[in-house]
CSV table of C-alpha atoms in Angstrom, one decimal:
chain,number,residue,atom,x,y,z
I,1,MET,CA,102.2,-50.5,-53.2
I,2,SER,CA,99.8,-53.2,-54.3
I,3,SER,CA,96.5,-52.2,-55.9
I,4,ALA,CA,94.4,-53.4,-53.0
I,5,PRO,CA,95.6,-50.8,-50.5
I,6,ILE,CA,95.3,-48.1,-53.2
I,7,ALA,CA,91.7,-49.2,-54.0
I,8,ALA,CA,90.9,-49.2,-50.3
I,9,ALA,CA,92.3,-45.7,-49.8
I,10,HIS,CA,90.3,-44.4,-52.8
I,11,ALA,CA,87.1,-46.0,-51.5
I,12,ARG,CA,87.7,-44.3,-48.2
I,13,VAL,CA,88.1,-40.9,-49.9
I,14,ILE,CA,84.8,-41.4,-51.8
I,15,ALA,CA,82.9,-42.6,-48.7
I,16,LEU,CA,84.1,-39.6,-46.8
I,17,ALA,CA,83.2,-37.2,-49.6
I,18,ARG,CA,79.7,-38.7,-49.8
I,19,ARG,CA,79.3,-38.3,-46.0
I,20,VAL,CA,80.3,-34.7,-46.2
I,21,LEU,CA,77.8,-34.0,-49.0
I,22,ALA,CA,75.0,-35.9,-47.2
I,23,ILE,CA,75.6,-34.0,-43.9
I,24,GLU,CA,75.6,-30.6,-45.7
I,25,ALA,CA,72.6,-31.5,-47.8
I,26,GLU,CA,70.7,-32.5,-44.6
I,27,ALA,CA,71.7,-29.3,-42.9
I,28,VAL,CA,70.3,-27.2,-45.8
I,29,GLN,CA,67.1,-29.3,-45.9
I,30,ALA,CA,66.6,-28.9,-42.2
I,31,LEU,CA,66.8,-25.1,-42.6
I,32,ALA,CA,64.1,-25.2,-45.3
I,33,ASP,CA,61.9,-27.2,-43.0
I,34,GLN,CA,62.1,-24.8,-40.1
I,35,LEU,CA,61.7,-21.5,-41.9
I,36,ASP,CA,59.0,-19.4,-40.2
I,37,GLU,CA,57.8,-15.8,-39.8
I,38,THR,CA,61.2,-14.7,-38.6
I,39,PHE,CA,62.5,-15.0,-42.1
I,40,THR,CA,59.7,-12.8,-43.5
I,41,ARG,CA,60.4,-10.3,-40.7
I,42,ALA,CA,64.0,-10.1,-41.8
I,43,VAL,CA,62.9,-9.5,-45.4
I,44,ASP,CA,60.4,-6.8,-44.3
I,45,LEU,CA,63.1,-5.1,-42.1
I,46,ILE,CA,65.5,-4.7,-45.0
I,47,LEU,CA,62.8,-3.6,-47.4
I,48,ALA,CA,61.7,-0.9,-45.0
I,49,SER,CA,65.2,0.4,-44.5
I,50,ARG,CA,66.1,3.7,-46.1
I,51,GLY,CA,69.8,2.9,-45.9
I,52,ARG,CA,72.0,0.0,-46.9
I,53,VAL,CA,72.6,-3.5,-45.6
I,54,ILE,CA,75.9,-3.9,-43.8
I,55,VAL,CA,77.1,-7.5,-43.4
I,56,SER,CA,79.6,-8.3,-40.8
I,57,GLY,CA,81.4,-11.5,-39.5
I,58,ILE,CA,84.8,-12.9,-38.8
I,59,GLY,CA,86.6,-16.0,-39.9
I,60,LYS,CA,84.7,-18.5,-42.0
I,61,THR,CA,81.4,-16.7,-41.5
I,62,GLY,CA,83.1,-13.5,-42.6
I,63,HIS,CA,83.7,-15.1,-46.0
I,64,ILE,CA,80.1,-16.1,-46.1
I,65,GLY,CA,79.2,-12.5,-45.2
I,66,ARG,CA,81.3,-11.1,-48.0
I,67,LYS,CA,79.5,-13.3,-50.5
I,68,PHE,CA,76.1,-12.4,-49.1
I,69,ALA,CA,76.9,-8.6,-49.4
I,70,ALA,CA,78.1,-9.1,-53.0
I,71,THR,CA,74.9,-11.1,-53.9
I,72,LEU,CA,72.7,-8.4,-52.4
I,73,ALA,CA,74.5,-5.6,-54.2
I,74,SER,CA,74.2,-7.4,-57.5
I,75,THR,CA,70.5,-8.1,-57.1
I,76,GLY,CA,69.0,-4.7,-56.2
I,77,THR,CA,69.8,-4.3,-52.5
I,78,PRO,CA,72.7,-1.9,-51.8
I,79,ALA,CA,75.1,-3.6,-49.4
I,80,TYR,CA,78.7,-3.9,-48.4
I,81,PHE,CA,80.8,-6.0,-46.0
I,82,VAL,CA,82.5,-4.6,-42.9
I,83,HIS,CA,85.0,-6.9,-41.2
I,84,ALA,CA,84.0,-7.2,-37.5
I,85,ALA,CA,87.5,-6.5,-36.2
I,86,GLU,CA,88.1,-3.5,-38.6
I,87,ALA,CA,84.7,-2.1,-37.5
I,88,ALA,CA,86.1,-1.5,-34.0
I,89,HIS,CA,89.0,0.4,-35.4
I,90,GLY,CA,87.3,3.0,-37.5
I,91,ASP,CA,85.1,1.2,-40.1
I,92,LEU,CA,82.1,1.6,-37.7
I,93,GLY,CA,81.8,5.1,-39.2
I,94,MET,CA,80.4,3.5,-42.4
I,95,ILE,CA,77.2,2.5,-40.6
I,96,THR,CA,74.4,5.0,-40.3
I,97,ALA,CA,71.1,5.1,-38.4
I,98,ASN,CA,69.2,4.1,-41.6
I,99,ASP,CA,71.2,0.9,-42.2
I,100,VAL,CA,70.5,-2.7,-41.3
I,101,LEU,CA,73.4,-4.7,-39.9
I,102,VAL,CA,73.4,-8.4,-40.6
I,103,ALA,CA,75.8,-10.1,-38.2
I,104,ILE,CA,76.8,-13.7,-38.9
I,105,SER,CA,78.3,-15.8,-36.1
I,106,TYR,CA,77.5,-19.5,-35.6
I,107,SER,CA,78.3,-19.4,-31.9
I,108,GLY,CA,76.6,-16.0,-31.5
I,109,SER,CA,79.4,-15.2,-29.1
I,110,SER,CA,81.9,-13.6,-31.4
I,111,GLU,CA,83.8,-11.1,-29.2
I,112,GLU,CA,84.5,-8.8,-32.2
I,113,LEU,CA,80.8,-8.6,-33.2
I,114,LEU,CA,79.5,-8.2,-29.6
I,115,LYS,CA,81.9,-5.3,-29.2
I,116,ILE,CA,80.3,-3.3,-32.0
I,117,VAL,CA,76.6,-4.3,-31.7
I,118,PRO,CA,75.8,-1.9,-28.8
I,119,LEU,CA,77.4,1.0,-30.7
I,120,VAL,CA,75.5,0.1,-33.9
I,121,LYS,CA,72.2,-0.1,-32.1
I,122,ARG,CA,72.9,3.2,-30.2
I,123,GLN,CA,73.1,4.9,-33.6
I,124,GLY,CA,69.6,3.6,-34.4
I,125,ALA,CA,70.6,0.9,-37.0
I,126,ARG,CA,68.6,-2.3,-36.9
I,127,LEU,CA,70.2,-5.7,-36.3
I,128,ILE,CA,69.6,-9.1,-38.0
I,129,ALA,CA,71.6,-11.9,-36.4
I,130,LEU,CA,72.3,-15.2,-38.1
I,131,THR,CA,73.6,-17.7,-35.5
I,132,GLY,CA,73.3,-21.3,-34.6
I,133,ASN,CA,72.2,-20.6,-31.0
I,134,PRO,CA,68.9,-18.7,-30.4
I,135,GLU,CA,70.0,-18.1,-26.8
I,136,SER,CA,73.4,-16.6,-27.6
I,137,PRO,CA,74.2,-13.0,-26.7
I,138,LEU,CA,74.1,-11.9,-30.4
I,139,ALA,CA,70.7,-13.5,-31.0
I,140,LEU,CA,69.3,-11.9,-27.9
I,141,GLU,CA,70.4,-8.5,-29.0
I,142,ALA,CA,69.0,-8.8,-32.5
I,143,ASP,CA,65.8,-7.3,-33.8
I,144,VAL,CA,65.4,-10.4,-35.9
I,145,HIS,CA,67.2,-13.7,-35.3
I,146,LEU,CA,67.7,-16.3,-38.1
I,147,ASN,CA,68.4,-19.7,-36.7
I,148,GLY,CA,71.1,-21.4,-38.8
I,149,ALA,CA,71.8,-24.3,-36.4
I,150,VAL,CA,73.0,-27.6,-37.8
I,151,ARG,CA,72.9,-31.1,-36.2
I,152,GLU,CA,76.6,-31.7,-36.8
I,153,GLU,CA,79.5,-30.4,-38.8
I,154,ALA,CA,80.7,-32.4,-41.8
I,155,CYS,CA,84.2,-32.3,-40.4
I,156,PRO,CA,85.0,-35.8,-38.9
I,157,LEU,CA,86.2,-34.0,-35.8
I,158,ASN,CA,83.0,-31.9,-35.7
I,159,LEU,CA,85.1,-28.8,-35.3
I,160,ALA,CA,85.9,-27.1,-38.7
I,161,PRO,CA,83.0,-25.0,-39.9
I,162,THR,CA,81.6,-27.0,-42.8
I,163,ALA,CA,77.9,-27.8,-42.6
I,164,SER,CA,77.3,-24.6,-40.6
I,165,THR,CA,78.9,-22.4,-43.2
I,166,THR,CA,77.0,-24.2,-46.0
I,167,ALA,CA,73.8,-23.6,-44.1
I,168,ALA,CA,74.6,-19.9,-43.6
I,169,LEU,CA,75.4,-19.6,-47.3
I,170,ALA,CA,72.1,-21.2,-48.3
I,171,LEU,CA,70.1,-19.1,-45.8
I,172,THR,CA,71.6,-15.8,-46.9
I,173,ASP,CA,71.1,-16.8,-50.6
I,174,ALA,CA,67.4,-17.4,-49.7
I,175,LEU,CA,67.2,-14.0,-48.1
I,176,ALA,CA,68.8,-12.3,-51.1
I,177,VAL,CA,66.5,-14.1,-53.6
I,178,ALA,CA,63.4,-13.2,-51.5
I,179,LEU,CA,64.5,-9.5,-51.6
I,180,LEU,CA,65.2,-9.7,-55.3
I,181,ASP,CA,61.7,-11.0,-55.9
I,182,ALA,CA,60.1,-8.5,-53.6
I,183,ARG,CA,61.8,-5.6,-55.4
I,184,GLY,CA,60.7,-6.9,-58.8
I,185,PHE,CA,64.3,-7.1,-59.9
I,186,GLY,CA,64.4,-8.4,-63.5
I,187,PRO,CA,66.9,-9.5,-66.1
I,188,ASP,CA,67.6,-5.9,-67.4
I,189,ASP,CA,68.3,-4.8,-63.8
I,190,PHE,CA,70.7,-7.7,-63.4
I,191,ALA,CA,72.5,-6.9,-66.6
I,192,ARG,CA,73.1,-3.3,-65.5
I,193,SER,CA,74.9,-4.8,-62.4
I,194,HIS,CA,77.0,-7.1,-64.6
I,195,PRO,CA,77.9,-5.1,-67.7
I,196,GLY,CA,81.4,-6.6,-67.9
I,197,GLY,CA,80.7,-10.3,-67.9
I,198,ALA,CA,79.2,-12.8,-70.3
I,199,LEU,CA,75.8,-12.3,-68.8
I,200,GLY,CA,75.9,-8.6,-69.3
I,201,ARG,CA,76.8,-9.0,-72.9
I,202,ARG,CA,73.9,-11.4,-73.4
I,203,LEU,CA,71.4,-9.1,-71.8
I,204,LEU,CA,72.6,-5.7,-72.9
I,205,THR,CA,73.7,-6.4,-76.5
I,206,HIS,CA,71.1,-5.6,-79.1
I,207,VAL,CA,70.9,-6.6,-82.8
I,208,SER,CA,71.7,-3.0,-83.7
I,209,ASP,CA,75.1,-3.4,-81.9
I,210,VAL,CA,76.3,-6.3,-83.9
I,211,MET,CA,74.5,-6.2,-87.3
I,212,ARG,CA,76.2,-5.1,-90.5
I,213,ARG,CA,74.9,-1.9,-92.2
I,214,GLY,CA,74.9,0.0,-95.4
I,215,PRO,CA,77.2,-1.4,-98.2
I,216,ALA,CA,78.3,-4.3,-95.9
I,217,VAL,CA,74.8,-5.8,-96.3
I,218,PRO,CA,74.6,-7.8,-99.6
I,219,ARG,CA,71.5,-7.0,-101.6
I,220,VAL,CA,70.2,-7.1,-105.2
I,221,GLY,CA,67.0,-6.1,-106.9
I,222,GLU,CA,64.3,-8.6,-107.7
I,223,ASP,CA,65.1,-8.4,-111.4
I,224,ALA,CA,68.8,-9.2,-110.9
I,225,LEU,CA,70.3,-12.2,-112.7
I,226,LEU,CA,71.4,-15.1,-110.5
I,227,GLY,CA,75.0,-14.5,-111.7
I,228,ASP,CA,74.8,-10.9,-110.3
I,229,ALA,CA,73.5,-12.2,-107.0
I,230,LEU,CA,76.4,-14.6,-106.8
I,231,MET,CA,78.8,-11.7,-107.3
I,232,GLU,CA,77.1,-9.8,-104.5
I,233,MET,CA,77.3,-12.7,-102.2
I,234,THR,CA,81.1,-13.0,-102.9
I,235,ARG,CA,81.7,-9.3,-102.4
I,236,ALA,CA,80.0,-9.2,-99.0
I,237,GLY,CA,81.2,-12.5,-97.7
I,238,MET,CA,78.1,-13.3,-95.7
I,239,GLY,CA,77.0,-16.5,-97.5
I,240,MET,CA,73.8,-14.9,-98.7
I,241,THR,CA,72.3,-11.9,-100.3
I,242,ALA,CA,69.0,-10.1,-99.7
I,243,ILE,CA,66.6,-9.5,-102.5
I,244,VAL,CA,64.8,-6.2,-102.2
I,245,GLY,CA,62.2,-4.2,-104.1
I,246,SER,CA,62.8,-0.6,-105.3
I,247,ASP,CA,61.5,0.6,-102.0
I,248,GLU,CA,64.1,-1.5,-100.1
I,249,ARG,CA,61.3,-3.8,-98.8
I,250,ILE,CA,62.7,-7.4,-98.3
I,251,ILE,CA,61.3,-9.8,-100.9
I,252,GLY,CA,63.5,-12.8,-100.4
I,253,ILE,CA,66.9,-14.2,-99.6
I,254,TYR,CA,69.4,-16.4,-101.5
I,255,THR,CA,72.0,-18.4,-99.5
I,256,ASP,CA,74.9,-20.7,-99.9
I,257,GLY,CA,72.4,-23.6,-99.4
I,258,ASP,CA,70.2,-22.3,-102.2
I,259,LEU,CA,73.3,-22.1,-104.4
I,260,ARG,CA,74.1,-25.8,-103.9
I,261,ARG,CA,70.5,-26.7,-104.7
I,262,SER,CA,70.7,-24.5,-107.9
I,263,LEU,CA,73.8,-26.3,-108.9
I,264,ALA,CA,72.3,-29.7,-108.3
I,265,SER,CA,69.2,-28.8,-110.4
I,266,GLY,CA,71.4,-27.7,-113.4
I,267,CYS,CA,70.3,-24.0,-113.2
I,268,ASN,CA,71.7,-21.7,-115.9
I,269,PHE,CA,73.4,-19.0,-113.9
I,270,SER,CA,73.7,-16.7,-117.0
I,271,THR,CA,70.0,-16.5,-117.7
I,272,ALA,CA,68.2,-17.4,-114.5
I,273,ARG,CA,66.7,-14.6,-112.4
I,274,VAL,CA,67.4,-14.7,-108.7
I,275,ALA,CA,63.7,-14.1,-108.0
I,276,ASP,CA,63.0,-17.5,-109.6
I,277,VAL,CA,65.2,-19.4,-107.1
I,278,MET,CA,65.2,-17.3,-103.9
I,279,LYS,CA,63.3,-18.0,-100.7
I,280,ARG,CA,60.4,-15.6,-100.5
I,281,GLY,CA,59.3,-14.0,-97.2
I,282,PRO,CA,62.4,-14.9,-95.1
I,283,ARG,CA,62.4,-14.6,-91.4
I,284,THR,CA,63.6,-11.2,-90.1
I,285,ILE,CA,64.4,-9.5,-86.9
I,286,GLN,CA,64.2,-5.9,-85.7
I,287,ALA,CA,67.3,-3.9,-84.8
I,288,SER,CA,65.9,-3.2,-81.3
I,289,ALA,CA,65.8,-6.9,-80.4
I,290,LEU,CA,68.3,-8.5,-78.1
I,291,ALA,CA,71.2,-10.2,-79.9
I,292,VAL,CA,70.4,-13.4,-77.9
I,293,GLU,CA,67.0,-13.4,-79.5
I,294,ALA,CA,68.7,-13.4,-82.9
I,295,ALA,CA,70.9,-16.3,-81.8
I,296,GLU,CA,68.0,-18.3,-80.5
I,297,MET,CA,66.0,-17.7,-83.7
I,298,MET,CA,68.9,-18.8,-85.9
I,299,GLU,CA,69.5,-21.9,-83.9
I,300,ARG,CA,65.8,-22.8,-83.8
I,301,LEU,CA,65.3,-22.3,-87.6
I,302,ARG,CA,68.7,-23.9,-88.3
I,303,ILE,CA,69.9,-20.9,-90.4
I,304,SER,CA,73.2,-19.1,-90.4
I,305,GLN,CA,72.2,-15.6,-91.5
I,306,LEU,CA,69.4,-13.3,-90.5
I,307,LEU,CA,68.1,-10.1,-92.2
I,308,VAL,CA,67.2,-7.1,-90.1
I,309,ALA,CA,64.1,-5.2,-91.0
I,310,ASP,CA,62.4,-2.0,-89.8
I,311,GLY,CA,58.7,-1.7,-89.0
I,312,GLN,CA,57.8,-1.4,-92.6
I,313,GLY,CA,59.8,-4.5,-93.7
I,314,CYS,CA,62.6,-2.5,-95.2
I,315,LEU,CA,66.2,-3.9,-95.1
I,316,VAL,CA,68.3,-2.1,-92.5
I,317,GLY,CA,71.0,-4.7,-91.7
I,318,ALA,CA,72.1,-8.3,-91.6
I,319,LEU,CA,74.0,-10.6,-89.3
I,320,ASN,CA,75.3,-14.2,-89.2
I,321,HIS,CA,76.7,-16.6,-86.6
I,322,HIS,CA,80.2,-15.2,-87.0
I,323,ASP,CA,79.0,-11.7,-86.0
I,324,LEU,CA,77.4,-13.1,-82.9
I,325,MET,CA,80.5,-15.0,-82.0
I,326,LEU,CA,82.7,-12.0,-82.4
I,327,ALA,CA,80.4,-10.1,-80.1
I,328,LYS,CA,80.7,-13.0,-77.6
I,329,VAL,CA,76.9,-13.4,-77.6
I,330,ILE,CA,77.3,-17.1,-78.4
């Protein structure tokens, strides 16, 4: 095949992809423009609930519903997904009178959802419906209806759920974030919901969890010779040593960088005192600080090691970039 037909085919692919993205972006923007008090009513209804949020749907909207339930559960609103078809075969027993059911169906006429809605409402649970048709049976049954209508699907046939599912995803994300904010859900709360991932490590790991302690922390007294300080640096393998007073208060630090400068200046390592060439008053961090704070400080100050001090300025630990990398904080 010559290059011209290939180039034309590639151009068609790019043009179609751009059309899809433009249609879906337009659909989301249209939802933002039409938000009204029904959205706040949905938020208030969930906040007032003494139970959980049950999300239900089928087909493509079911997948959106699963994601919505997962987002709610990880951001402070207890929730789970119930498949609409399975609900009619026993899973309906998961729903109680204190719960709020969020039913997602673009047509608003899903037979599986309409079959369970009367039973859910009879139990006393409240219903939020997200559809693309305010006059649909599901919308009319709802306590609150969220309109997720789109002008057209991104599918060239205007058949496959594309723009409509993107709109539903965006609208449910907006609902989850509004609930997160209303509950005062913060980074520490988020970390407790994500202890196994990278985010959890970043938010839950403290300096005390990764720092070196006791004999693993290189240190010499302020009267030590520079040669003794070098031996201590070699022993501990941290690329530095702390210089402390008799009360363990941190006086200074001597690093690999300082060693290179000492060599360049012709320093006599046999007679020089480390106190004469150390950096005085080094930056420190407390053991209770988050490890990510230590990483940020080291990056900002362009240093590779950090001493850990208690409230009185006494040396209690030390860490370097390698320690943070091993803990997967950076």
